[in-house]
Amino acid sequence: MRERGARAPEAYPVITKPGMEITWGELHVGSRDVFADARFTGVNRPTLRRVVMRIDF
């Protein structure tokens, strides 16, 4: 991404919690933990189950 000029890619993952039921296909956008492990940080929380995450180059 960086090599092609991206400055701040964003993702809109689902917030998961242990024991919380997730319907099939809901995780196609990924989970917050996966993006946090990749050093994305949360910048906004538009709903209870979604977070906007960004990594600045």
PDB file of C-alpha atoms in Angstrom:
ATOM      1  CA  MET A   1       0.000   0.000   0.000  1.00  0.00           C
ATOM      2  CA  ARG A   2       2.654   2.466   0.992  1.00  0.00           C
ATOM      3  CA  GLU A   3       4.577   1.799  -2.213  1.00  0.00           C
ATOM      4  CA  ARG A   4       1.533   2.906  -4.211  1.00  0.00           C
ATOM      5  CA  GLY A   5       1.108   6.187  -2.340  1.00  0.00           C
ATOM      6  CA  ALA A   6      -1.309   5.262   0.442  1.00  0.00           C
ATOM      7  CA  ARG A   7      -0.901   7.544   3.461  1.00  0.00           C
ATOM      8  CA  ALA A   8      -3.493   6.237   5.916  1.00  0.00           C
ATOM      9  CA  PRO A   9      -5.388   3.042   5.034  1.00  0.00           C
ATOM     10  CA  GLU A  10      -8.584   2.532   7.032  1.00  0.00           C
ATOM     11  CA  ALA A  11     -10.573  -0.516   8.024  1.00  0.00           C
ATOM     12  CA  TYR A  12     -14.047  -0.952   9.518  1.00  0.00           C
ATOM     13  CA  PRO A  13     -13.791  -4.190  11.504  1.00  0.00           C
ATOM     14  CA  VAL A  14     -16.275  -5.814  13.865  1.00  0.00           C
ATOM     15  CA  ILE A  15     -15.701  -5.684  17.609  1.00  0.00           C
ATOM     16  CA  THR A  16     -15.819  -9.223  18.993  1.00  0.00           C
ATOM     17  CA  LYS A  17     -16.131 -10.342  22.600  1.00  0.00           C
ATOM     18  CA  PRO A  18     -15.699 -13.824  24.081  1.00  0.00           C
ATOM     19  CA  GLY A  19     -19.024 -15.649  24.154  1.00  0.00           C
ATOM     20  CA  MET A  20     -20.721 -13.170  21.831  1.00  0.00           C
ATOM     21  CA  GLU A  21     -22.505 -14.805  18.913  1.00  0.00           C
ATOM     22  CA  ILE A  22     -21.421 -13.619  15.479  1.00  0.00           C
ATOM     23  CA  THR A  23     -23.514 -14.435  12.441  1.00  0.00           C
ATOM     24  CA  TRP A  24     -21.960 -16.119   9.438  1.00  0.00           C
ATOM     25  CA  GLY A  25     -20.307 -13.683   7.065  1.00  0.00           C
ATOM     26  CA  GLU A  26     -20.162 -10.853   9.584  1.00  0.00           C
ATOM     27  CA  LEU A  27     -16.404 -11.200   9.969  1.00  0.00           C
ATOM     28  CA  HIS A  28     -15.658 -10.756   6.258  1.00  0.00           C
ATOM     29  CA  VAL A  29     -14.419  -7.271   7.251  1.00  0.00           C
ATOM     30  CA  GLY A  30     -12.155  -8.693   9.949  1.00  0.00           C
ATOM     31  CA  SER A  31     -12.066  -8.250  13.706  1.00  0.00           C
ATOM     32  CA  ARG A  32     -10.670  -5.334  15.672  1.00  0.00           C
ATOM     33  CA  ASP A  33      -8.013  -7.555  17.260  1.00  0.00           C
ATOM     34  CA  VAL A  34      -6.560  -8.547  13.884  1.00  0.00           C
ATOM     35  CA  PHE A  35      -6.121  -4.919  12.852  1.00  0.00           C
ATOM     36  CA  ALA A  36      -4.782  -3.921  16.279  1.00  0.00           C
ATOM     37  CA  ASP A  37      -2.145  -6.659  15.944  1.00  0.00           C
ATOM     38  CA  ALA A  38      -1.178  -5.067  12.610  1.00  0.00           C
ATOM     39  CA  ARG A  39      -0.677  -1.706  14.420  1.00  0.00           C
ATOM     40  CA  PHE A  40      -3.893  -0.035  13.253  1.00  0.00           C
ATOM     41  CA  THR A  41      -5.399   2.275  15.877  1.00  0.00           C
ATOM     42  CA  GLY A  42      -9.027   3.066  16.566  1.00  0.00           C
ATOM     43  CA  VAL A  43     -10.036   6.555  15.434  1.00  0.00           C
ATOM     44  CA  ASN A  44     -13.840   6.435  15.653  1.00  0.00           C
ATOM     45  CA  ARG A  45     -16.652   4.186  16.822  1.00  0.00           C
ATOM     46  CA  PRO A  46     -19.711   4.761  14.617  1.00  0.00           C
ATOM     47  CA  THR A  47     -21.717   1.891  16.157  1.00  0.00           C
ATOM     48  CA  LEU A  48     -21.481  -0.399  19.168  1.00  0.00           C
ATOM     49  CA  ARG A  49     -20.093  -3.245  17.060  1.00  0.00           C
ATOM     50  CA  ARG A  50     -17.912  -1.361  14.566  1.00  0.00           C
ATOM     51  CA  VAL A  51     -14.758   0.671  14.902  1.00  0.00           C
ATOM     52  CA  VAL A  52     -12.897   2.737  12.321  1.00  0.00           C
ATOM     53  CA  MET A  53      -9.215   1.838  12.442  1.00  0.00           C
ATOM     54  CA  ARG A  54      -6.343   3.533  10.656  1.00  0.00           C
ATOM     55  CA  ILE A  55      -2.610   3.162  10.246  1.00  0.00           C
ATOM     56  CA  ASP A  56      -0.653   6.258   9.329  1.00  0.00           C
ATOM     57  CA  PHE A  57       2.417   5.871   7.156  1.00  0.00           C
TER      58      PHE A  57
END
